[in-house]
PDB file of C-alpha atoms in Angstrom:
ATOM      1  CA  MET T   1     -54.563 -11.619  17.781  1.00 83.00           C
ATOM      2  CA  GLY T   2     -57.273  -9.136  18.516  1.00 95.00           C
ATOM      3  CA  GLU T   3     -57.457  -5.416  17.820  1.00 96.00           C
ATOM      4  CA  LYS T   4     -55.306  -2.588  19.133  1.00 97.00           C
ATOM      5  CA  LEU T   5     -57.686  -0.196  20.915  1.00 98.00           C
ATOM      6  CA  ASN T   6     -57.673   3.396  22.129  1.00 96.00           C
ATOM      7  CA  LEU T   7     -60.117   3.338  25.049  1.00 97.00           C
ATOM      8  CA  VAL T   8     -58.023   4.441  28.048  1.00 96.00           C
ATOM      9  CA  THR T   9     -55.317   6.561  26.420  1.00 96.00           C
ATOM     10  CA  PRO T  10     -57.398   9.792  26.452  1.00 94.00           C
ATOM     11  CA  LEU T  11     -57.766   9.459  30.233  1.00 93.00           C
ATOM     12  CA  HIS T  12     -54.097   8.537  30.697  1.00 95.00           C
ATOM     13  CA  THR T  13     -52.798  11.522  28.734  1.00 94.00           C
ATOM     14  CA  SER T  14     -54.948  13.978  30.690  1.00 91.00           C
ATOM     15  CA  THR T  15     -52.567  13.642  33.678  1.00 88.00           C
ATOM     16  CA  LYS T  16     -49.270  15.556  33.839  1.00 90.00           C
ATOM     17  CA  ARG T  17     -46.248  13.778  35.351  1.00 94.00           C
ATOM     18  CA  ASP T  18     -42.849  14.956  36.592  1.00 95.00           C
ATOM     19  CA  TYR T  19     -40.699  11.955  35.679  1.00 96.00           C
ATOM     20  CA  LEU T  20     -37.375  13.139  37.030  1.00 94.00           C
ATOM     21  CA  ALA T  21     -38.843  14.228  40.362  1.00 94.00           C
ATOM     22  CA  ARG T  22     -40.174  10.734  40.957  1.00 94.00           C
ATOM     23  CA  MET T  23     -36.924   9.053  39.950  1.00 95.00           C
ATOM     24  CA  VAL T  24     -34.829  11.004  42.475  1.00 94.00           C
ATOM     25  CA  ASP T  25     -37.363  10.788  45.337  1.00 94.00           C
ATOM     26  CA  ASP T  26     -35.903   7.771  47.203  1.00 96.00           C
ATOM     27  CA  LYS T  27     -37.521   5.679  44.506  1.00 96.00           C
ATOM     28  CA  VAL T  28     -36.395   2.267  45.731  1.00 96.00           C
ATOM     29  CA  LYS T  29     -38.126   2.838  49.079  1.00 96.00           C
ATOM     30  CA  CYS T  30     -41.206   4.187  47.318  1.00 96.00           C
ATOM     31  CA  MET T  31     -41.324   1.118  45.058  1.00 97.00           C
ATOM     32  CA  GLY T  32     -41.261  -1.177  48.064  1.00 97.00           C
ATOM     33  CA  LYS T  33     -44.158   0.651  49.681  1.00 96.00           C
ATOM     34  CA  ALA T  34     -46.144   0.763  46.433  1.00 97.00           C
ATOM     35  CA  LYS T  35     -45.783  -2.987  45.891  1.00 97.00           C
ATOM     36  CA  GLU T  36     -47.695  -3.626  49.098  1.00 97.00           C
ATOM     37  CA  TYR T  37     -50.745  -2.408  47.118  1.00 97.00           C
ATOM     38  CA  GLU T  38     -52.464  -1.173  50.257  1.00 97.00           C
ATOM     39  CA  ALA T  39     -53.396   2.174  51.830  1.00 97.00           C
ATOM     40  CA  ASP T  40     -50.154   4.021  51.022  1.00 97.00           C
ATOM     41  CA  TYR T  41     -50.357   2.953  47.384  1.00 97.00           C
ATOM     42  CA  TRP T  42     -53.934   4.111  46.881  1.00 97.00           C
ATOM     43  CA  ASP T  43     -54.481   6.926  49.373  1.00 96.00           C
ATOM     44  CA  GLY T  44     -51.090   7.856  50.780  1.00 96.00           C
ATOM     45  CA  ASP T  45     -48.565  10.337  49.468  1.00 94.00           C
ATOM     46  CA  ARG T  46     -48.309  10.632  45.659  1.00 93.00           C
ATOM     47  CA  ARG T  47     -44.725   9.359  45.874  1.00 95.00           C
ATOM     48  CA  PHE T  48     -46.081   5.892  46.793  1.00 96.00           C
ATOM     49  CA  GLY T  49     -48.705   5.654  44.063  1.00 95.00           C
ATOM     50  CA  TYR T  50     -51.992   7.335  43.277  1.00 93.00           C
ATOM     51  CA  GLY T  51     -51.919   9.910  46.050  1.00 92.00           C
ATOM     52  CA  GLY T  52     -55.642   9.601  46.774  1.00 91.00           C
ATOM     53  CA  TYR T  53     -57.655   7.521  44.332  1.00 88.00           C
ATOM     54  CA  ARG T  54     -61.240   8.640  44.827  1.00 88.00           C
ATOM     55  CA  TYR T  55     -64.332   8.048  42.761  1.00 89.00           C
ATOM     56  CA  ASP T  56     -64.969  11.111  40.613  1.00 90.00           C
ATOM     57  CA  GLY T  57     -66.721   9.743  37.531  1.00 92.00           C
ATOM     58  CA  ARG T  58     -63.714   9.928  35.200  1.00 93.00           C
ATOM     59  CA  TRP T  59     -64.139   6.304  34.151  1.00 96.00           C
ATOM     60  CA  LYS T  60     -67.670   6.778  32.790  1.00 97.00           C
ATOM     61  CA  PRO T  61     -66.533   7.669  29.226  1.00 96.00           C
ATOM     62  CA  VAL T  62     -64.238   4.627  29.225  1.00 97.00           C
ATOM     63  CA  ALA T  63     -67.124   2.411  30.349  1.00 98.00           C
ATOM     64  CA  GLN T  64     -69.325   3.830  27.609  1.00 98.00           C
ATOM     65  CA  ARG T  65     -66.668   3.159  24.977  1.00 97.00           C
ATOM     66  CA  ILE T  66     -66.221  -0.419  26.225  1.00 98.00           C
ATOM     67  CA  ILE T  67     -69.980  -1.099  26.144  1.00 98.00           C
ATOM     68  CA  GLU T  68     -70.257   0.286  22.627  1.00 98.00           C
ATOM     69  CA  HIS T  69     -67.189  -1.515  21.289  1.00 98.00           C
ATOM     70  CA  TYR T  70     -68.147  -4.936  22.661  1.00 98.00           C
ATOM     71  CA  GLY T  71     -71.910  -4.614  22.328  1.00 98.00           C
ATOM     72  CA  LEU T  72     -72.463  -5.337  26.017  1.00 98.00           C
ATOM     73  CA  THR T  73     -75.997  -5.552  27.408  1.00 98.00           C
ATOM     74  CA  ASP T  74     -77.800  -6.183  30.687  1.00 98.00           C
ATOM     75  CA  ALA T  75     -77.392  -9.891  29.951  1.00 98.00           C
ATOM     76  CA  SER T  76     -73.587  -9.727  29.696  1.00 98.00           C
ATOM     77  CA  ARG T  77     -71.079 -11.273  32.089  1.00 98.00           C
ATOM     78  CA  ILE T  78     -68.007  -9.115  32.786  1.00 98.00           C
ATOM     79  CA  LEU T  79     -64.844  -9.844  34.776  1.00 98.00           C
ATOM     80  CA  ASP T  80     -62.367  -7.093  35.714  1.00 98.00           C
ATOM     81  CA  LEU T  81     -59.043  -8.721  36.647  1.00 98.00           C
ATOM     82  CA  GLY T  82     -56.976  -6.343  38.742  1.00 98.00           C
ATOM     83  CA  CYS T  83     -59.949  -4.058  39.310  1.00 98.00           C
ATOM     84  CA  GLY T  84     -58.325  -1.950  42.062  1.00 97.00           C
ATOM     85  CA  LYS T  85     -60.993   0.288  43.566  1.00 98.00           C
ATOM     86  CA  ALA T  86     -63.374  -0.920  40.831  1.00 98.00           C
ATOM     87  CA  HIS T  87     -64.291   2.526  39.520  1.00 98.00           C
ATOM     88  CA  LEU T  88     -64.569   1.210  35.959  1.00 98.00           C
ATOM     89  CA  LEU T  89     -66.638  -1.779  37.044  1.00 98.00           C
ATOM     90  CA  HIS T  90     -68.865   0.552  39.068  1.00 98.00           C
ATOM     91  CA  GLU T  91     -69.540   2.642  35.972  1.00 98.00           C
ATOM     92  CA  LEU T  92     -70.255  -0.464  33.906  1.00 98.00           C
ATOM     93  CA  LYS T  93     -72.748  -1.652  36.505  1.00 98.00           C
ATOM     94  CA  LEU T  94     -74.469   1.749  36.594  1.00 98.00           C
ATOM     95  CA  LEU T  95     -74.858   1.674  32.814  1.00 98.00           C
ATOM     96  CA  LEU T  96     -75.798  -2.027  32.689  1.00 98.00           C
ATOM     97  CA  PRO T  97     -77.577  -2.745  35.998  1.00 98.00           C
ATOM     98  CA  GLY T  98     -78.631  -6.245  34.930  1.00 98.00           C
ATOM     99  CA  ALA T  99     -75.148  -7.393  33.913  1.00 98.00           C
ATOM    100  CA  GLU T 100     -73.234  -9.956  35.961  1.00 98.00           C
ATOM    101  CA  VAL T 101     -70.020  -8.243  37.058  1.00 98.00           C
ATOM    102  CA  ILE T 102     -67.098  -9.533  39.116  1.00 98.00           C
ATOM    103  CA  GLY T 103     -63.961  -7.679  40.114  1.00 98.00           C
ATOM    104  CA  LEU T 104     -60.808  -9.398  41.369  1.00 98.00           C
ATOM    105  CA  ASP T 105     -57.828  -7.631  42.947  1.00 98.00           C
ATOM    106  CA  ILE T 106     -54.924  -8.342  45.303  1.00 98.00           C
ATOM    107  CA  SER T 107     -55.504  -5.234  47.419  1.00 98.00           C
ATOM    108  CA  ALA T 108     -57.677  -5.490  50.530  1.00 98.00           C
ATOM    109  CA  HIS T 109     -57.623  -1.707  50.885  1.00 97.00           C
ATOM    110  CA  GLY T 110     -58.562  -1.153  47.267  1.00 97.00           C
ATOM    111  CA  LEU T 111     -61.563  -3.446  47.501  1.00 98.00           C
ATOM    112  CA  ALA T 112     -62.673  -2.073  50.884  1.00 98.00           C
ATOM    113  CA  THR T 113     -62.641   1.512  49.608  1.00 97.00           C
ATOM    114  CA  ALA T 114     -64.372   0.845  46.284  1.00 97.00           C
ATOM    115  CA  PRO T 115     -67.758   2.563  45.738  1.00 97.00           C
ATOM    116  CA  GLU T 116     -70.117   0.916  48.205  1.00 97.00           C
ATOM    117  CA  ALA T 117     -72.605  -0.254  45.600  1.00 97.00           C
ATOM    118  CA  ILE T 118     -70.002  -2.342  43.752  1.00 98.00           C
ATOM    119  CA  ARG T 119     -68.371  -3.958  46.799  1.00 98.00           C
ATOM    120  CA  PRO T 120     -70.663  -7.046  46.878  1.00 98.00           C
ATOM    121  CA  PHE T 121     -69.308  -8.006  43.455  1.00 98.00           C
ATOM    122  CA  LEU T 122     -65.617  -7.850  44.396  1.00 98.00           C
ATOM    123  CA  ARG T 123     -63.250 -10.617  45.469  1.00 98.00           C
ATOM    124  CA  GLN T 124     -59.652 -10.658  46.644  1.00 98.00           C
ATOM    125  CA  GLY T 125     -57.161 -12.689  44.638  1.00 97.00           C
ATOM    126  CA  ARG T 126     -54.042 -12.652  42.484  1.00 97.00           C
ATOM    127  CA  ALA T 127     -54.162 -12.197  38.718  1.00 97.00           C
ATOM    128  CA  GLN T 128     -51.583 -14.953  38.161  1.00 97.00           C
ATOM    129  CA  ASP T 129     -53.595 -17.640  39.976  1.00 97.00           C
ATOM    130  CA  ALA T 130     -56.134 -20.022  38.437  1.00 97.00           C
ATOM    131  CA  LEU T 131     -59.524 -18.333  38.191  1.00 97.00           C
ATOM    132  CA  PRO T 132     -62.493 -20.133  39.783  1.00 96.00           C
ATOM    133  CA  PHE T 133     -64.694 -19.876  36.694  1.00 98.00           C
ATOM    134  CA  PRO T 134     -65.618 -22.272  33.865  1.00 98.00           C
ATOM    135  CA  ASP T 135     -64.189 -21.930  30.377  1.00 98.00           C
ATOM    136  CA  LYS T 136     -65.662 -19.014  28.391  1.00 98.00           C
ATOM    137  CA  HIS T 137     -67.904 -18.021  31.293  1.00 98.00           C
ATOM    138  CA  PHE T 138     -67.573 -14.275  30.654  1.00 98.00           C
ATOM    139  CA  ASP T 139     -68.604 -12.290  27.623  1.00 98.00           C
ATOM    140  CA  LEU T 140     -65.732  -9.918  28.366  1.00 98.00           C
ATOM    141  CA  VAL T 141     -62.656 -10.097  30.580  1.00 98.00           C
ATOM    142  CA  LEU T 142     -60.974  -6.750  31.275  1.00 98.00           C
ATOM    143  CA  SER T 143     -57.522  -6.254  32.737  1.00 98.00           C
ATOM    144  CA  LEU T 144     -56.348  -2.659  32.788  1.00 98.00           C
ATOM    145  CA  GLY T 145     -53.024  -1.665  34.303  1.00 96.00           C
ATOM    146  CA  CYS T 146     -52.468  -5.017  35.986  1.00 98.00           C
ATOM    147  CA  VAL T 147     -50.558  -7.772  34.166  1.00 98.00           C
ATOM    148  CA  PHE T 148     -47.384  -5.741  33.561  1.00 97.00           C
ATOM    149  CA  ASN T 149     -46.931  -5.821  37.349  1.00 98.00           C
ATOM    150  CA  LEU T 150     -46.215  -9.560  37.079  1.00 98.00           C
ATOM    151  CA  GLU T 151     -42.945 -11.306  36.331  1.00 97.00           C
ATOM    152  CA  ILE T 152     -42.856 -13.262  33.097  1.00 97.00           C
ATOM    153  CA  ASP T 153     -44.121 -16.589  34.509  1.00 97.00           C
ATOM    154  CA  GLY T 154     -47.021 -14.876  36.260  1.00 98.00           C
ATOM    155  CA  LEU T 155     -47.761 -12.906  33.110  1.00 98.00           C
ATOM    156  CA  ALA T 156     -48.036 -16.117  31.122  1.00 98.00           C
ATOM    157  CA  LYS T 157     -50.443 -17.623  33.673  1.00 98.00           C
ATOM    158  CA  ALA T 158     -52.609 -14.501  33.852  1.00 98.00           C
ATOM    159  CA  LEU T 159     -52.939 -14.182  30.086  1.00 98.00           C
ATOM    160  CA  GLY T 160     -53.732 -17.878  29.849  1.00 98.00           C
ATOM    161  CA  GLU T 161     -56.546 -17.583  32.378  1.00 98.00           C
ATOM    162  CA  ILE T 162     -57.931 -14.444  30.721  1.00 98.00           C
ATOM    163  CA  GLU T 163     -58.005 -16.344  27.438  1.00 98.00           C
ATOM    164  CA  ARG T 164     -59.629 -19.385  29.051  1.00 98.00           C
ATOM    165  CA  VAL T 165     -62.534 -17.762  30.914  1.00 98.00           C
ATOM    166  CA  GLY T 166     -63.452 -15.025  28.421  1.00 98.00           C
ATOM    167  CA  ARG T 167     -65.217 -15.100  25.066  1.00 98.00           C
ATOM    168  CA  CYS T 168     -63.693 -11.673  24.463  1.00 98.00           C
ATOM    169  CA  ALA T 169     -60.837  -9.970  26.315  1.00 98.00           C
ATOM    170  CA  TYR T 170     -59.208  -6.564  26.536  1.00 98.00           C
ATOM    171  CA  VAL T 171     -55.849  -5.985  28.243  1.00 98.00           C
ATOM    172  CA  MET T 172     -54.180  -2.594  28.770  1.00 98.00           C
ATOM    173  CA  VAL T 173     -50.463  -2.422  29.605  1.00 98.00           C
ATOM    174  CA  GLU T 174     -47.709   0.166  29.938  1.00 98.00           C
ATOM    175  CA  SER T 175     -45.211   0.173  27.069  1.00 98.00           C
ATOM    176  CA  TYR T 176     -42.838   2.346  25.046  1.00 98.00           C
ATOM    177  CA  ARG T 177     -42.004   3.147  21.419  1.00 97.00           C
ATOM    178  CA  ASN T 178     -38.650   4.885  21.773  1.00 97.00           C
ATOM    179  CA  GLU T 179     -35.832   5.524  24.234  1.00 97.00           C
ATOM    180  CA  GLN T 180     -37.433   8.650  25.699  1.00 97.00           C
ATOM    181  CA  GLU T 181     -40.637   6.805  26.530  1.00 97.00           C
ATOM    182  CA  LEU T 182     -38.642   3.923  28.020  1.00 97.00           C
ATOM    183  CA  PHE T 183     -36.740   6.366  30.216  1.00 97.00           C
ATOM    184  CA  ASN T 184     -39.958   8.093  31.309  1.00 97.00           C
ATOM    185  CA  LEU T 185     -41.594   4.751  32.077  1.00 97.00           C
ATOM    186  CA  GLN T 186     -38.609   3.609  34.138  1.00 96.00           C
ATOM    187  CA  CYS T 187     -38.687   6.889  36.048  1.00 97.00           C
ATOM    188  CA  TRP T 188     -42.405   6.783  36.730  1.00 96.00           C
ATOM    189  CA  ALA T 189     -43.261   3.119  37.264  1.00 97.00           C
ATOM    190  CA  LEU T 190     -43.375   1.947  40.870  1.00 97.00           C
ATOM    191  CA  THR T 191     -44.849  -1.532  40.458  1.00 98.00           C
ATOM    192  CA  CYS T 192     -44.009  -2.598  36.887  1.00 97.00           C
ATOM    193  CA  GLU T 193     -42.084  -5.869  36.506  1.00 96.00           C
ATOM    194  CA  SER T 194     -42.478  -6.322  32.738  1.00 96.00           C
ATOM    195  CA  PHE T 195     -40.863  -3.486  30.766  1.00 95.00           C
ATOM    196  CA  PHE T 196     -41.547  -4.369  27.137  1.00 98.00           C
ATOM    197  CA  SER T 197     -41.741  -2.402  23.913  1.00 98.00           C
ATOM    198  CA  GLU T 198     -44.873  -2.411  21.789  1.00 97.00           C
ATOM    199  CA  ARG T 199     -43.319  -5.023  19.481  1.00 97.00           C
ATOM    200  CA  GLU T 200     -42.272  -7.247  22.394  1.00 98.00           C
ATOM    201  CA  TRP T 201     -45.738  -7.146  23.945  1.00 98.00           C
ATOM    202  CA  ILE T 202     -47.346  -8.251  20.684  1.00 97.00           C
ATOM    203  CA  TRP T 203     -44.816 -11.096  20.412  1.00 98.00           C
ATOM    204  CA  LEU T 204     -45.576 -12.176  23.989  1.00 98.00           C
ATOM    205  CA  PHE T 205     -49.341 -12.067  23.453  1.00 98.00           C
ATOM    206  CA  LYS T 206     -48.943 -14.402  20.490  1.00 97.00           C
ATOM    207  CA  HIS T 207     -46.410 -16.602  22.296  1.00 97.00           C
ATOM    208  CA  PHE T 208     -48.709 -17.086  25.305  1.00 97.00           C
ATOM    209  CA  GLY T 209     -51.758 -17.730  23.130  1.00 97.00           C
ATOM    210  CA  TYR T 210     -53.625 -14.548  23.988  1.00 98.00           C
ATOM    211  CA  THR T 211     -56.059 -13.678  21.176  1.00 98.00           C
ATOM    212  CA  GLY T 212     -57.936 -10.756  22.737  1.00 98.00           C
ATOM    213  CA  ASP T 213     -57.735  -7.013  22.227  1.00 98.00           C
ATOM    214  CA  TYR T 214     -55.056  -4.818  23.751  1.00 98.00           C
ATOM    215  CA  GLU T 215     -54.044  -1.237  24.366  1.00 98.00           C
ATOM    216  CA  PHE T 216     -50.695   0.341  25.196  1.00 98.00           C
ATOM    217  CA  ILE T 217     -50.301   3.460  27.281  1.00 97.00           C
ATOM    218  CA  PHE T 218     -47.133   5.466  26.781  1.00 98.00           C
ATOM    219  CA  PHE T 219     -45.280   8.025  28.889  1.00 97.00           C
ATOM    220  CA  GLU T 220     -44.433  10.760  26.416  1.00 95.00           C
TER     221      GLU T 220
END
């Protein structure tokens, strides 16, 4: 197993959330709309997802921490699996203009509304499908806020492919450490299929042969 990191948590905890309000807001309907992963999820009402996910530079510190931690350079190859609107990948490319970057996501709307400069490096696809890249092609494979949206068989396939195509890997997932955080997560999550505790995630990583780094975000 790799290292438990703290790269995204500072950004995650900067947002305030009303857990109960989301839970009682016709949540089943909102979940169905969110799981389309298209315009309503990204840029529709907050009840369906992000409520307007626009590029504002907030991912730059995360990109800087990733570059420093992994020693990335202009010669590096980087894959972002489940890149969404590719704001993180955009920041990585700005900081490392010579790097080979590829972003993969299921959402046509997310990819089409990514920062224009990063769009040529984006592809549409599912995280649980076989990746069209040779073994160990990438110096780093990132997957932030993606694989917990898969059911257990898809999760196994995605982690296996991340392990196969990357020399290093870093996965960030939603999790919980106590009953309050589990309750908050269940209230807030619209697309999550894999609700696992910190201990269960570590067991699954080992069980599926994932040896990369990981981070958990919690809903306190």
